[in-house]
Amino acid sequence: MKNAEVITKITTTSGLIDYDKTYKEFSWEAIKKEFSLTNNRVNIAFEAIDKHANNWRKNKIALYWEGADGSLQKYTFSELKRLSDKCANMLKTLGVKKNDRVFIFLPRIPELYISIIAIAKLGAIAGPMFSAFGPDAVRDRLQNSEAKVLITTPELKERVDTILWELPKLERIVLVNNKEDYELEESDVCYKTLIKDASDKFNMECSDLEDPLYILYTSGTTGKPKGITHVHNDMLSHYITTKWVLDLRDDDIYWCTADPGWVTGTVYGLWGPWLNGISIYVFDGRFDAAKWYEIIQTYGITVWYTAPTALRMLMKAGDDVIKKYDLSSLRYICSVGEPLNPEVIRWGLKVYDLPIHDNWWQTETGSILIANYPCLPIKPGSMGKPFPGIKAAIIDNKGNELPVGQQGLLAIKPGWPSMMRKVWGDEKRFKEYFNIDGWYTTGDTAFKDEDGYFWFIGRADDVINTSGHRVGPFEVESALLEHKAVAEAGVIGKPDAERGEIIKAFVVLREGFTPNHELEEELKKFIKHRLAAHAYPREIEFCHNLPKTRSGKIMRRLLKAREMGLPTGDLSTLED
Ligand code: AMP
């Protein structure tokens, strides 16, 4: 088998103790009983916030927040209840109703978290957007979802100003503004002023379990990003995976480094831990090894959920910086989003004296589906075993399950609570996920070993994973084509030791433009500003033409093979 190394440093747990027995006996119905459902009606915001605000956890800190400038704030569960009630009343006054889309374009500030809770209380649908997005990314999301309200800051609104005319359905912009002298435009309203006057008693909309809760956009090989839509019922998965995979307990201080603009930041950055009544820590700052260790020391972080790129960057920062901090509070570390190299796990064991638990899932799956658990040995390089209630398999392209050790498509039997319910406004793309014999197909390739552990191989399509962020080549190609110098562009993911993959663009210039370093830098800047800071091509190669099929499609597969010096495979569809 690929890797015989096993780490048997099993952590004590109060959650999942016997994997095999639990897997065999598990039922989602039993998990459902842990919630206060009446006729299948409930609201995730009640279960995650108000319930705790009404019980012994009311004065427990729900959120420790630290700004990039070092400012600190903390909120108890009852404060979050009161503030989200106020925010819900404010949004109601602005005309927000059940099922309306309210998009949020904010840094990781407390108002981001409060708005997400408030939107759920209204029965409306939240659309968190990563604050590094540029105007094109924001426009695609607001346009497709027909968002009614946008919550943002004056600084981020500047990025939206140029595209507002393309958003006829957007009725209101709520500005979270920290400057006293800021002059509002007539169509905008001020969050802080309205919140001050709003009532702190809100009659929460009781939601059906199948009512939509949030939309997060994610990339595929072709077309614009897809609006992956999730429902309140997701909370069954959020709750139990947080408990058993992240192993959270009541006295934990938990830090998830992901932004709610990505699915990990929404599901395990707030809902999962709060459904379990856990105190979370949020840092609205950039990566910095010393700062990160200082956070762990200062807040006594016990459980830490992060990503392979961040861990590789910490490894690169060296072991000396670790020695300056007391990290003894840490008891459990998890990682997600991209392959976790075995050497990072070995390094983690050495410097933190803890194994790092890799787990696998996607925006579409809505919760962790394959994981390493505290009660099971880790095989470094493996994503672990399916969560109880999840049937995962390796299949061929007809839907037949493949035997142990054979590589194929990673597929899941549909029916778990947090599976996406639709691709917003695109039934066809939704159905495409299920067109191999009823399996949910993940787009990933993998194999299973004789002990039931799953090993990630790669993507079955052209989707790029850079620093754990999923980027569609089509989006980058389209954005490049908007530049006056670009005639054609082909974009691929190129393996990179630190970021997993980097984006590489092959560009054919229009007549009259000369390839040079300045133009290369200009194109990088152009994409950073228009699309997103994480989605720009770190490498650009100018060329005279791009390999295309006879129907005119750019053959990214061939670009990639050539780039990596690999066999080019079947070229029968290549244009002359
Ligand atoms: P996203 O929907 O943006 O979270 O991206 C999901 C994709 O990230 C998956 O389909 C995988 O390709 C990749 N991914 C997530 N977790 C892992 C993991 N533990 N190991 C390898 N790849 C992963």
XYZ file of C-alpha atoms and ligand atoms in Angstrom:
599
model
C 0.000 0.000 0.000
C 1.035 3.608 -0.566
C 2.074 4.382 2.989
C 2.482 1.879 5.754
C 3.350 4.484 8.408
C 0.802 4.684 11.219
C 0.618 7.131 14.101
C -1.036 5.521 17.063
C -0.946 8.498 19.381
C -4.653 8.232 20.168
C -6.060 11.252 21.922
C -8.515 10.830 24.757
C -11.979 11.942 23.801
C -15.377 12.418 25.333
C -17.006 12.176 21.901
C -16.535 9.354 19.431
C -14.956 6.514 21.380
C -15.601 3.406 19.311
C -15.571 4.210 15.578
C -16.686 0.798 14.252
C -19.543 0.379 16.715
C -20.764 3.949 16.182
C -20.540 3.620 12.407
C -22.654 0.465 12.555
C -25.301 1.787 14.939
C -25.473 5.419 13.829
C -28.750 7.068 12.781
C -29.405 10.689 11.807
C -32.826 10.380 13.477
C -31.100 9.915 16.828
C -29.061 13.100 16.252
C -32.218 14.998 15.334
C -33.587 14.268 18.809
C -30.923 16.542 20.293
C -32.724 19.574 18.841
C -35.893 21.284 19.979
C -37.964 20.465 16.913
C -41.717 20.912 16.731
C -43.204 19.361 13.598
C -39.781 19.548 11.935
C -39.669 23.297 12.494
C -36.734 24.970 14.139
C -34.168 27.694 13.466
C -30.421 27.081 13.512
C -29.911 30.499 15.151
C -32.088 29.398 18.061
C -30.076 26.201 18.510
C -26.689 27.936 18.163
C -27.297 31.173 20.068
C -30.660 31.784 21.758
C -30.820 28.368 23.410
C -27.498 29.016 25.176
C -28.503 32.612 25.986
C -31.492 31.132 27.816
C -29.586 28.496 29.772
C -26.519 28.209 31.999
C -24.241 29.305 29.172
C -25.781 32.774 28.965
C -22.708 34.522 30.406
C -20.230 32.239 28.688
C -18.032 33.982 26.092
C -19.239 32.905 22.661
C -16.810 35.083 20.689
C -13.354 36.419 21.476
C -12.484 38.845 18.713
C -9.194 40.484 17.830
C -8.729 43.061 15.078
C -5.681 43.410 12.849
C -4.817 46.589 14.802
C -4.827 44.709 18.111
C -8.282 45.856 19.286
C -10.099 43.296 21.377
C -13.767 42.550 21.976
C -15.703 39.740 23.547
C -19.336 38.732 23.417
C -21.309 36.344 25.595
C -24.052 34.146 24.171
C -26.676 36.504 25.624
C -24.961 39.531 24.048
C -24.917 37.785 20.686
C -28.612 36.989 21.094
C -29.433 40.620 21.855
C -27.290 42.038 19.041
C -28.530 39.556 16.456
C -32.140 40.307 17.523
C -31.420 43.987 16.943
C -29.784 43.268 13.607
C -32.734 41.094 12.535
C -35.152 43.922 13.440
C -33.016 46.352 11.475
C -33.032 44.133 8.386
C -36.780 43.609 8.762
C -37.314 47.386 8.739
C -35.333 47.474 5.496
C -37.841 45.059 4.001
C -35.929 41.773 4.320
C -38.306 38.807 4.370
C -38.055 35.032 4.476
C -36.026 33.623 1.550
C -34.592 37.018 0.549
C -30.864 36.927 -0.160
C -28.736 39.164 2.038
C -25.083 39.227 1.024
C -22.284 40.166 3.361
C -19.011 41.664 2.156
C -17.142 42.370 5.362
C -13.775 41.709 6.937
C -13.854 39.214 9.833
C -15.417 41.737 12.221
C -18.075 40.945 14.842
C -20.813 42.461 12.615
C -20.126 39.703 10.070
C -20.962 37.037 12.638
C -23.920 38.972 14.066
C -25.376 39.520 10.574
C -25.149 35.826 9.707
C -27.118 34.924 12.843
C -29.645 37.715 12.230
C -30.257 36.651 8.627
C -30.958 33.086 9.802
C -33.382 34.434 12.427
C -35.339 36.163 9.652
C -35.511 32.962 7.617
C -33.582 34.841 4.924
C -30.542 33.442 3.095
C -27.036 34.662 3.953
C -24.327 35.007 1.310
C -20.970 35.613 3.009
C -18.294 36.841 0.600
C -14.543 36.815 1.161
C -13.266 40.358 1.686
C -10.429 39.835 -0.823
C -12.940 39.551 -3.689
C -12.775 42.085 -6.498
C -15.720 43.629 -8.369
C -16.126 40.769 -10.873
C -16.410 38.139 -8.147
C -18.900 40.268 -6.180
C -20.986 41.062 -9.263
C -21.251 37.384 -10.271
C -22.550 36.469 -6.818
C -24.992 39.340 -6.322
C -26.319 39.025 -9.841
C -26.857 35.283 -9.763
C -28.488 35.255 -6.325
C -30.520 38.430 -7.029
C -29.486 39.692 -3.623
C -31.763 42.336 -2.129
C -29.441 43.750 0.519
C -25.662 44.015 0.795
C -23.891 44.601 4.102
C -20.400 46.032 3.657
C -17.948 48.710 4.801
C -17.268 52.067 3.094
C -13.798 50.793 2.064
C -15.097 47.593 0.475
C -18.029 49.422 -1.106
C -15.548 51.298 -3.283
C -14.916 47.981 -5.047
C -18.624 47.549 -5.649
C -19.365 51.071 -6.926
C -18.263 50.286 -10.477
C -20.649 47.343 -10.824
C -23.723 48.696 -9.029
C -25.417 49.554 -12.317
C -25.336 45.834 -13.173
C -27.307 44.922 -10.047
C -30.926 46.047 -10.571
C -32.258 43.726 -7.837
C -30.054 45.169 -5.121
C -32.284 47.503 -3.088
C -30.139 48.500 -0.151
C -26.557 48.781 1.008
C -25.981 48.716 4.751
C -22.648 50.235 5.687
C -20.739 49.162 8.761
C -18.873 52.349 9.246
C -16.383 53.236 11.932
C -15.724 56.827 10.908
C -17.938 59.438 12.551
C -17.674 61.906 9.667
C -18.467 59.464 6.869
C -21.086 60.844 4.498
C -23.625 58.269 3.398
C -25.003 58.197 -0.078
C -28.743 58.624 -0.253
C -29.460 54.999 -1.107
C -27.265 53.626 1.702
C -28.003 53.185 5.394
C -25.733 53.102 8.405
C -25.559 49.815 10.351
C -24.553 51.402 13.622
C -27.265 54.073 13.603
C -30.008 51.623 12.720
C -28.824 49.023 15.229
C -28.845 51.583 18.005
C -32.523 52.326 17.425
C -33.647 48.766 16.679
C -35.569 46.779 19.283
C -33.606 44.015 21.018
C -36.565 41.661 20.979
C -37.080 39.764 17.777
C -39.715 37.149 17.106
C -37.658 34.555 15.368
C -39.004 33.053 12.164
C -39.454 29.354 12.790
C -37.974 27.585 9.821
C -38.770 24.322 8.196
C -35.701 22.081 8.259
C -35.598 22.336 4.467
C -35.679 26.167 4.363
C -32.534 27.646 2.779
C -29.944 29.053 5.177
C -26.909 30.143 3.191
C -25.392 30.247 -0.289
C -21.686 29.955 -0.937
C -20.323 30.163 -4.433
C -17.761 27.687 -5.602
C -15.892 27.041 -8.809
C -16.182 24.306 -11.380
C -14.211 23.691 -14.568
C -16.501 25.778 -16.745
C -18.864 28.684 -16.342
C -19.343 31.157 -13.548
C -19.169 30.090 -9.888
C -22.067 27.933 -8.690
C -24.346 29.084 -5.854
C -24.255 26.074 -3.549
C -27.379 26.340 -1.408
C -27.694 24.842 2.071
C -30.618 24.529 4.484
C -31.299 24.685 8.237
C -31.265 20.878 8.372
C -27.474 21.092 7.835
C -27.241 21.727 11.567
C -27.552 18.007 12.314
C -24.285 17.448 10.434
C -22.667 20.653 11.745
C -23.397 19.701 15.316
C -22.263 16.103 15.358
C -19.218 16.411 13.085
C -17.955 19.307 15.208
C -18.341 17.189 18.308
C -16.768 14.026 16.954
C -14.196 15.227 14.417
C -13.051 18.491 15.984
C -13.582 16.860 19.376
C -14.880 20.055 20.993
C -15.863 20.144 24.661
C -17.481 22.801 26.791
C -14.252 24.159 28.261
C -12.479 24.547 24.910
C -11.285 27.785 23.331
C -11.456 27.013 19.668
C -9.783 28.764 16.744
C -10.766 28.096 13.151
C -8.487 30.125 10.896
C -10.877 30.120 7.894
C -12.937 33.113 6.754
C -16.754 32.658 6.578
C -16.459 33.536 2.869
C -15.303 29.917 2.548
C -17.386 26.992 3.679
C -15.028 25.986 6.510
C -15.340 29.478 8.005
C -19.142 29.355 7.913
C -19.716 25.780 9.049
C -16.839 25.258 11.509
C -16.035 28.948 12.044
C -19.385 29.619 13.700
C -22.360 27.265 13.346
C -20.677 23.994 14.353
C -18.948 25.303 17.489
C -21.885 27.461 18.584
C -24.358 24.581 18.145
C -22.124 22.870 20.702
C -22.014 25.966 22.953
C -18.259 26.451 22.454
C -16.230 29.683 22.843
C -14.610 30.667 19.567
C -11.737 32.995 18.827
C -11.613 35.090 15.633
C -8.604 36.991 14.315
C -9.191 39.599 11.621
C -5.561 39.726 10.571
C -3.187 38.180 8.124
C -0.930 35.171 8.504
C 2.145 35.734 10.634
C 3.836 32.818 12.385
C 4.805 34.697 15.555
C 1.374 36.334 15.836
C -0.373 32.993 15.422
C 1.662 31.424 18.211
C 1.066 34.463 20.386
C -2.690 33.973 19.856
C -2.507 30.352 20.985
C -0.556 31.377 24.075
C -2.637 34.452 24.987
C -6.078 32.922 24.537
C -5.121 29.444 25.643
C -6.408 27.978 22.372
C -7.136 24.296 22.934
C -8.487 23.174 19.572
C -7.142 24.553 16.319
C -8.614 23.971 12.850
C -6.420 25.194 10.023
C -5.152 24.356 6.538
C -2.109 22.615 5.011
C -0.758 25.801 3.369
C -0.788 27.592 6.728
C 0.917 24.615 8.380
C 3.550 24.507 5.639
C 4.152 28.229 6.131
C 4.531 27.673 9.876
C 6.967 24.854 9.174
C 8.946 27.188 6.914
C 9.018 29.862 9.627
C 11.144 27.390 11.599
C 11.124 25.802 15.032
C 12.905 28.617 16.885
C 9.870 30.885 16.843
C 7.816 28.085 18.439
C 10.194 27.938 21.388
C 9.378 31.551 22.282
C 5.751 30.701 23.061
C 3.928 28.498 25.503
C 1.655 26.348 23.367
C 0.794 23.884 26.124
C -2.929 24.770 25.976
C -3.226 23.062 22.575
C -4.737 19.611 22.809
C -6.112 18.930 19.328
C -5.246 20.047 15.775
C -7.212 19.503 12.567
C -6.554 20.403 8.957
C -8.660 20.617 5.810
C -8.887 21.929 2.277
C -5.978 20.340 0.400
C -3.676 17.370 0.725
C -1.806 17.348 4.031
C 1.744 16.105 3.459
C 2.976 13.337 5.782
C 6.109 15.388 6.548
C 3.905 18.154 7.977
C 2.235 15.621 10.273
C 5.639 14.332 11.391
C 6.826 17.888 11.992
C 3.631 18.639 13.971
C 4.311 15.648 16.200
C 7.807 16.931 16.832
C 7.062 20.595 17.528
C 3.534 20.547 18.978
C 3.710 17.021 20.347
C 0.332 16.445 18.704
C -0.827 14.607 15.589
C -2.581 16.755 12.976
C -5.945 15.287 11.985
C -6.685 15.711 8.290
C -10.271 15.696 7.109
C -12.028 15.975 3.771
C -15.173 17.700 2.571
C -16.453 20.273 0.078
C -18.710 23.317 -0.172
C -21.321 20.992 -1.672
C -21.164 18.383 1.110
C -21.796 21.042 3.779
C -19.882 19.179 6.482
C -16.883 16.905 7.025
C -17.518 13.510 5.402
C -14.142 11.754 5.710
C -11.895 12.295 8.705
C -9.230 11.199 11.101
C -10.716 10.836 14.598
C -9.212 11.108 18.060
C -9.995 7.431 18.666
C -8.303 6.032 15.539
C -4.685 5.736 14.432
C -3.604 8.203 11.730
C -1.992 7.066 8.510
C -0.083 10.168 7.401
C -1.204 11.178 3.913
C -4.671 9.654 4.282
C -7.851 11.729 4.719
C -9.182 9.113 7.141
C -12.445 7.176 7.260
C -16.060 8.112 6.447
C -18.058 9.815 9.161
C -20.820 7.653 10.692
C -23.938 7.910 8.513
C -21.811 8.488 5.394
C -21.314 5.855 2.731
C -18.236 6.785 0.671
C -16.913 4.701 -2.213
C -14.449 4.637 -5.065
C -16.355 4.105 -8.307
C -15.682 3.825 -12.025
C -17.496 6.044 -14.521
C -20.441 3.637 -14.658
C -21.007 3.683 -10.916
C -19.431 0.297 -10.084
C -17.598 0.217 -6.770
C -13.895 -0.475 -7.266
C -11.899 -2.863 -5.092
C -9.443 -1.863 -2.359
C -6.318 -0.136 -3.680
C -7.775 0.792 -7.065
C -7.932 4.474 -7.999
C -11.239 5.930 -9.166
C -13.820 8.623 -8.543
C -14.615 9.488 -4.959
C -18.396 9.245 -4.589
C -20.914 9.467 -1.747
C -24.384 7.905 -1.348
C -26.752 10.896 -1.233
C -28.994 11.572 1.728
C -26.863 13.033 4.536
C -28.428 16.119 6.214
C -25.973 18.782 4.991
C -25.848 17.823 1.340
C -26.420 20.902 -0.878
C -30.059 21.231 -1.869
C -29.569 23.126 -5.105
C -27.250 25.111 -7.270
C -28.943 28.472 -7.136
C -30.899 29.036 -10.370
C -29.217 26.131 -12.168
C -31.027 22.795 -11.896
C -28.924 21.342 -14.721
C -25.620 21.862 -12.938
C -27.121 20.455 -9.745
C -28.230 17.270 -11.528
C -24.804 16.812 -13.099
C -23.432 15.927 -9.670
C -25.654 12.834 -9.547
C -25.482 11.474 -13.059
C -23.347 8.407 -12.327
C -25.917 5.878 -11.181
C -27.340 8.150 -8.464
C -24.032 8.629 -6.616
C -23.022 12.125 -5.551
C -19.758 12.575 -7.476
C -17.189 14.783 -5.824
C -14.886 15.600 -8.752
C -11.983 14.135 -6.753
C -10.095 10.921 -7.423
C -8.916 8.701 -4.584
C -8.478 5.114 -3.444
C -9.427 3.157 -0.344
C -7.037 0.883 1.538
C -7.660 -2.447 3.245
C -8.496 -0.736 6.563
C -11.119 1.546 4.986
C -8.919 4.677 4.950
C -9.335 7.009 1.945
C -6.322 8.483 0.134
C -6.664 11.588 -2.033
C -5.136 11.462 -5.517
C -6.276 14.662 -7.266
C -9.087 16.347 -9.136
C -10.806 14.572 -12.000
C -11.332 17.958 -13.665
C -9.384 21.193 -14.257
C -10.359 22.875 -10.978
C -7.354 24.449 -9.240
C -6.733 24.254 -5.489
C -4.380 27.037 -4.456
C -3.687 27.404 -0.729
C -6.911 25.469 -0.111
C -8.959 27.873 -2.246
C -10.870 26.409 -5.135
C -10.437 28.425 -8.311
C -12.046 27.724 -11.673
C -9.666 28.195 -14.640
C -12.548 29.605 -16.672
C -13.045 32.512 -14.244
C -9.382 33.503 -14.452
C -9.338 33.097 -18.238
C -12.479 35.274 -18.578
C -11.031 37.947 -16.321
C -7.768 37.967 -18.317
C -9.713 38.396 -21.542
C -11.156 41.631 -20.170
C -7.697 43.173 -20.373
C -7.096 45.051 -23.609
C -3.792 43.274 -24.307
C -5.134 39.707 -24.061
C -6.395 37.829 -27.106
C -6.502 34.324 -25.599
C -5.756 32.770 -22.235
C -5.433 29.236 -20.877
C -5.115 28.658 -17.141
C -3.874 25.644 -15.187
C -2.852 24.687 -11.650
C 0.898 24.077 -11.320
C 2.173 22.010 -8.358
C 3.841 24.145 -5.698
C 5.605 22.996 -2.548
C 4.022 25.637 -0.291
C 0.619 26.450 -1.797
C -0.262 22.997 -3.134
C -0.845 24.553 -6.537
C -0.289 27.985 -8.012
C -2.221 29.454 -10.909
C -0.326 29.616 -14.164
C -1.678 31.470 -17.192
C -0.656 31.042 -20.824
C -1.472 34.247 -22.661
C -1.626 35.115 -26.346
C -1.393 38.882 -26.839
C -3.339 41.033 -29.257
C -1.486 42.657 -32.113
C 0.423 45.722 -31.064
C 1.305 44.407 -27.588
C 4.756 43.128 -26.719
C 5.421 40.525 -24.057
C 7.543 42.001 -21.280
C 7.913 42.037 -17.508
C 5.806 45.224 -17.053
C 2.872 43.735 -18.922
C 3.172 40.526 -16.901
C 2.987 42.504 -13.642
C 0.116 44.603 -14.978
C -1.900 41.477 -15.808
C -1.291 40.027 -12.336
C -2.459 43.256 -10.732
C -5.461 43.401 -13.032
C -6.701 39.961 -11.915
C -5.938 40.637 -8.255
C -8.102 43.737 -8.363
C -10.892 42.542 -10.609
C -11.328 38.960 -9.438
C -9.693 38.252 -6.107
C -6.359 38.512 -4.355
C -6.005 34.714 -4.103
C -6.992 34.030 -7.730
C -4.283 35.831 -9.693
C -1.783 33.881 -11.803
C 1.568 33.848 -10.027
C 3.127 32.751 -13.300
C 2.318 34.092 -16.756
C 3.809 32.704 -19.949
C 3.312 34.584 -23.191
C 2.894 32.371 -26.248
C 1.943 32.634 -29.914
C -0.988 30.242 -29.761
C -2.788 27.844 -27.404
C -3.557 24.181 -28.072
C -7.260 23.860 -28.904
C -9.715 21.148 -29.823
C -11.319 21.287 -33.256
C -14.359 22.862 -31.627
C -12.132 25.654 -30.293
C -11.860 24.637 -26.611
C -8.502 25.325 -24.989
C -6.834 22.016 -24.056
C -5.755 22.765 -20.507
C -4.851 19.111 -20.047
C -2.203 19.495 -22.722
C -0.897 22.783 -21.306
C -0.498 21.055 -17.963
C 1.200 17.970 -19.376
C 3.662 20.123 -21.298
C 4.323 22.299 -18.259
C 5.092 19.276 -16.124
C 6.980 17.345 -18.779
C 4.416 14.539 -18.701
C 3.154 12.400 -21.597
C 0.605 14.428 -23.586
C -1.840 11.510 -24.010
C -4.506 11.296 -26.698
C -4.152 14.242 -29.102
C -6.726 13.131 -31.683
C -9.049 16.046 -30.866
C -6.265 18.622 -31.196
C -6.834 21.219 -33.892
C -4.175 21.233 -36.638
P -14.057 23.578 -1.257
O -15.418 23.234 -1.730
O -13.598 24.923 -1.702
O -13.914 23.360 0.216
O -13.049 22.575 -1.962
C -13.227 21.191 -1.836
C -12.088 20.494 -2.508
O -10.873 20.730 -1.781
C -12.218 18.999 -2.544
O -13.032 18.563 -3.619
C -10.777 18.542 -2.675
O -10.340 18.627 -4.001
C -10.056 19.576 -1.813
N -9.892 19.053 -0.439
C -10.626 19.337 0.642
N -10.147 18.689 1.733
C -9.091 17.961 1.324
C -8.191 17.064 1.962
N -8.262 16.812 3.261
N -7.244 16.475 1.203
C -7.156 16.724 -0.132
N -7.967 17.571 -0.777
C -8.937 18.183 -0.075
